[in-house]
PDB file of C-alpha atoms in Angstrom:
ATOM      1  CA  GLN T   1      55.362 119.611 204.146  1.00  0.00           C
ATOM      2  CA  VAL T   2      55.685 123.086 201.713  1.00  0.00           C
ATOM      3  CA  GLN T   3      54.740 123.718 198.756  1.00  0.00           C
ATOM      4  CA  LEU T   4      55.692 126.313 196.439  1.00  0.00           C
ATOM      5  CA  ALA T   5      53.015 127.555 193.547  1.00  0.00           C
ATOM      6  CA  GLU T   6      54.163 129.630 190.957  1.00  0.00           C
ATOM      7  CA  SER T   7      52.353 131.541 188.236  1.00  0.00           C
ATOM      8  CA  GLY T   8      52.538 134.539 185.903  1.00  0.00           C
ATOM      9  CA  GLY T   9      55.030 133.072 183.339  1.00  0.00           C
ATOM     10  CA  GLY T  10      54.149 133.544 179.223  1.00  0.00           C
ATOM     11  CA  LEU T  11      55.590 134.641 176.506  1.00  0.00           C
ATOM     12  CA  VAL T  12      56.246 138.481 175.772  1.00  0.00           C
ATOM     13  CA  GLN T  13      57.975 140.854 173.197  1.00  0.00           C
ATOM     14  CA  PRO T  14      60.727 141.922 173.760  1.00  0.00           C
ATOM     15  CA  GLY T  15      60.835 145.172 176.279  1.00  0.00           C
ATOM     16  CA  GLY T  16      57.491 143.741 177.674  1.00  0.00           C
ATOM     17  CA  SER T  17      56.494 143.143 181.476  1.00  0.00           C
ATOM     18  CA  LEU T  18      55.713 140.489 183.530  1.00  0.00           C
ATOM     19  CA  ARG T  19      54.874 139.916 186.710  1.00  0.00           C
ATOM     20  CA  LEU T  20      55.972 136.305 188.343  1.00  0.00           C
ATOM     21  CA  SER T  21      54.163 135.306 191.683  1.00  0.00           C
ATOM     22  CA  CYS T  22      54.943 132.503 193.968  1.00  0.00           C
ATOM     23  CA  ALA T  23      52.791 130.967 197.281  1.00  0.00           C
ATOM     24  CA  ALA T  24      54.273 129.578 199.709  1.00  0.00           C
ATOM     25  CA  SER T  25      51.705 126.920 201.620  1.00  0.00           C
ATOM     26  CA  GLY T  26      52.294 124.053 204.675  1.00  0.00           C
ATOM     27  CA  SER T  27      53.175 123.280 208.056  1.00  0.00           C
ATOM     28  CA  ILE T  28      55.204 126.662 207.824  1.00  0.00           C
ATOM     29  CA  PHE T  29      56.433 128.278 211.234  1.00  0.00           C
ATOM     30  CA  SER T  30      58.730 131.664 209.625  1.00  0.00           C
ATOM     31  CA  ILE T  31      60.399 131.771 206.143  1.00  0.00           C
ATOM     32  CA  ASN T  32      63.408 133.703 206.295  1.00  0.00           C
ATOM     33  CA  VAL T  33      64.051 134.195 202.559  1.00  0.00           C
ATOM     34  CA  MET T  34      62.536 134.184 199.377  1.00  0.00           C
ATOM     35  CA  ALA T  35      63.958 133.995 196.195  1.00  0.00           C
ATOM     36  CA  TRP T  36      64.149 133.489 192.169  1.00  0.00           C
ATOM     37  CA  HIS T  37      66.254 131.607 190.276  1.00  0.00           C
ATOM     38  CA  ARG T  38      66.318 130.788 186.617  1.00  0.00           C
ATOM     39  CA  GLN T  39      67.822 128.395 184.113  1.00  0.00           C
ATOM     40  CA  ALA T  40      68.250 129.189 180.472  1.00  0.00           C
ATOM     41  CA  PRO T  41      68.259 125.851 177.879  1.00  0.00           C
ATOM     42  CA  GLY T  42      71.890 124.760 177.913  1.00  0.00           C
ATOM     43  CA  LYS T  43      73.044 126.573 180.787  1.00  0.00           C
ATOM     44  CA  GLN T  44      73.618 126.251 185.118  1.00  0.00           C
ATOM     45  CA  ARG T  45      70.814 127.710 186.865  1.00  0.00           C
ATOM     46  CA  GLU T  46      71.500 131.041 188.512  1.00  0.00           C
ATOM     47  CA  LEU T  47      69.799 133.182 191.186  1.00  0.00           C
ATOM     48  CA  VAL T  48      68.178 136.401 189.720  1.00  0.00           C
ATOM     49  CA  ALA T  49      66.899 137.641 193.002  1.00  0.00           C
ATOM     50  CA  SER T  50      66.429 137.314 196.336  1.00  0.00           C
ATOM     51  CA  ILE T  51      64.594 138.702 199.841  1.00  0.00           C
ATOM     52  CA  PHE T  52      65.294 137.880 203.641  1.00  0.00           C
ATOM     53  CA  SER T  53      63.026 138.547 206.279  1.00  0.00           C
ATOM     54  CA  SER T  54      64.700 141.687 207.037  1.00  0.00           C
ATOM     55  CA  GLY T  55      63.865 143.110 204.021  1.00  0.00           C
ATOM     56  CA  SER T  56      67.788 142.821 202.646  1.00  0.00           C
ATOM     57  CA  LEU T  57      67.719 142.297 198.948  1.00  0.00           C
ATOM     58  CA  TYR T  58      69.700 140.860 196.196  1.00  0.00           C
ATOM     59  CA  TYR T  59      69.908 141.282 192.282  1.00  0.00           C
ATOM     60  CA  VAL T  60      71.917 140.089 189.444  1.00  0.00           C
ATOM     61  CA  ASP T  61      73.670 142.446 188.158  1.00  0.00           C
ATOM     62  CA  SER T  62      71.475 141.868 184.879  1.00  0.00           C
ATOM     63  CA  ALA T  63      68.308 141.978 186.492  1.00  0.00           C
ATOM     64  CA  LYS T  64      69.258 145.652 188.348  1.00  0.00           C
ATOM     65  CA  GLY T  65      67.100 148.573 186.929  1.00  0.00           C
ATOM     66  CA  ARG T  66      64.505 146.243 185.338  1.00  0.00           C
ATOM     67  CA  PHE T  67      63.253 143.989 188.049  1.00  0.00           C
ATOM     68  CA  THR T  68      61.876 144.283 191.031  1.00  0.00           C
ATOM     69  CA  ILE T  69      61.419 141.154 194.191  1.00  0.00           C
ATOM     70  CA  SER T  70      59.038 141.519 196.605  1.00  0.00           C
ATOM     71  CA  ARG T  71      57.225 139.444 199.034  1.00  0.00           C
ATOM     72  CA  ASP T  72      53.530 139.513 201.134  1.00  0.00           C
ATOM     73  CA  ASN T  73      55.026 138.100 204.601  1.00  0.00           C
ATOM     74  CA  ALA T  74      51.033 137.683 205.495  1.00  0.00           C
ATOM     75  CA  LYS T  75      50.565 135.379 202.221  1.00  0.00           C
ATOM     76  CA  ASN T  76      53.857 134.313 202.916  1.00  0.00           C
ATOM     77  CA  THR T  77      54.295 134.794 198.751  1.00  0.00           C
ATOM     78  CA  VAL T  78      56.624 136.277 196.837  1.00  0.00           C
ATOM     79  CA  TYR T  79      56.567 138.550 193.526  1.00  0.00           C
ATOM     80  CA  LEU T  80      58.951 139.521 190.539  1.00  0.00           C
ATOM     81  CA  GLN T  81      58.086 141.787 188.274  1.00  0.00           C
ATOM     82  CA  MET T  82      60.179 141.610 185.351  1.00  0.00           C
ATOM     83  CA  ASN T  83      60.182 144.856 183.189  1.00  0.00           C
ATOM     84  CA  SER T  84      62.183 145.731 179.819  1.00  0.00           C
ATOM     85  CA  LEU T  85      62.416 142.507 179.007  1.00  0.00           C
ATOM     86  CA  LYS T  86      64.908 140.970 176.858  1.00  0.00           C
ATOM     87  CA  PRO T  87      65.452 137.230 175.130  1.00  0.00           C
ATOM     88  CA  GLU T  88      67.975 136.845 177.144  1.00  0.00           C
ATOM     89  CA  ASP T  89      65.366 136.638 179.784  1.00  0.00           C
ATOM     90  CA  THR T  90      64.108 133.582 178.157  1.00  0.00           C
ATOM     91  CA  ALA T  91      64.578 130.559 180.821  1.00  0.00           C
ATOM     92  CA  VAL T  92      62.258 128.592 182.968  1.00  0.00           C
ATOM     93  CA  TYR T  93      62.371 130.619 186.560  1.00  0.00           C
ATOM     94  CA  TYR T  94      62.620 128.586 189.628  1.00  0.00           C
ATOM     95  CA  CYS T  95      60.771 130.058 192.971  1.00  0.00           C
ATOM     96  CA  TYR T  96      62.813 129.195 196.099  1.00  0.00           C
ATOM     97  CA  ALA T  97      62.122 129.695 199.815  1.00  0.00           C
ATOM     98  CA  GLY T  98      64.304 128.760 202.890  1.00  0.00           C
ATOM     99  CA  VAL T  99      61.275 127.893 205.539  1.00  0.00           C
ATOM    100  CA  THR T 100      61.603 127.025 209.526  1.00  0.00           C
ATOM    101  CA  LEU T 101      59.098 124.382 209.986  1.00  0.00           C
ATOM    102  CA  ARG T 102      59.276 124.772 214.140  1.00  0.00           C
ATOM    103  CA  VAL T 103      60.011 126.920 216.754  1.00  0.00           C
ATOM    104  CA  GLY T 104      64.124 126.159 216.630  1.00  0.00           C
ATOM    105  CA  ALA T 105      64.776 124.304 213.662  1.00  0.00           C
ATOM    106  CA  VAL T 106      67.219 124.796 210.866  1.00  0.00           C
ATOM    107  CA  PRO T 107      65.363 125.790 207.509  1.00  0.00           C
ATOM    108  CA  ASN T 108      65.419 124.050 204.937  1.00  0.00           C
ATOM    109  CA  GLY T 109      65.215 124.458 201.407  1.00  0.00           C
ATOM    110  CA  TYR T 110      62.172 124.612 199.028  1.00  0.00           C
ATOM    111  CA  TRP T 111      61.694 124.446 195.594  1.00  0.00           C
ATOM    112  CA  GLY T 112      59.106 125.556 192.902  1.00  0.00           C
ATOM    113  CA  GLN T 113      58.112 122.940 190.071  1.00  0.00           C
ATOM    114  CA  GLY T 114      59.073 126.595 187.479  1.00  0.00           C
ATOM    115  CA  THR T 115      57.696 128.595 185.143  1.00  0.00           C
ATOM    116  CA  LEU T 116      58.537 129.308 182.308  1.00  0.00           C
ATOM    117  CA  VAL T 117      59.490 132.754 180.404  1.00  0.00           C
ATOM    118  CA  THR T 118      59.776 133.481 176.929  1.00  0.00           C
ATOM    119  CA  VAL T 119      60.472 136.406 175.267  1.00  0.00           C
ATOM    120  CA  SER T 120      60.558 136.750 171.681  1.00  0.00           C
ATOM    121  CA  SER T 121      59.152 138.786 168.868  1.00  0.00           C
TER     122      SER T 121
END
């Protein structure tokens, strides 16, 4: 019904930048929230940043001042601009979207397949 396609991961040196993109497609009536989570090896998945349709934002403390989340509602796309990357940012980054499929329906949560970000010299 709904697919999330992520792109933009890769290998970057410490201090470098990457921009992740996630486009939602399918039978979408509206998207309430879009977010980025990450999971490092041996660790639990954590919420990195989220953006609501109202414009409300959230960042995990480790991302504040370095990462910026934004969205293009017309394209159902969310972005994560990551600057001043550190080795501890190395993880698989997952896109998440809370999607309403029709008027009056309860939103469903959807996940992307993940994109690997490696920060290393």
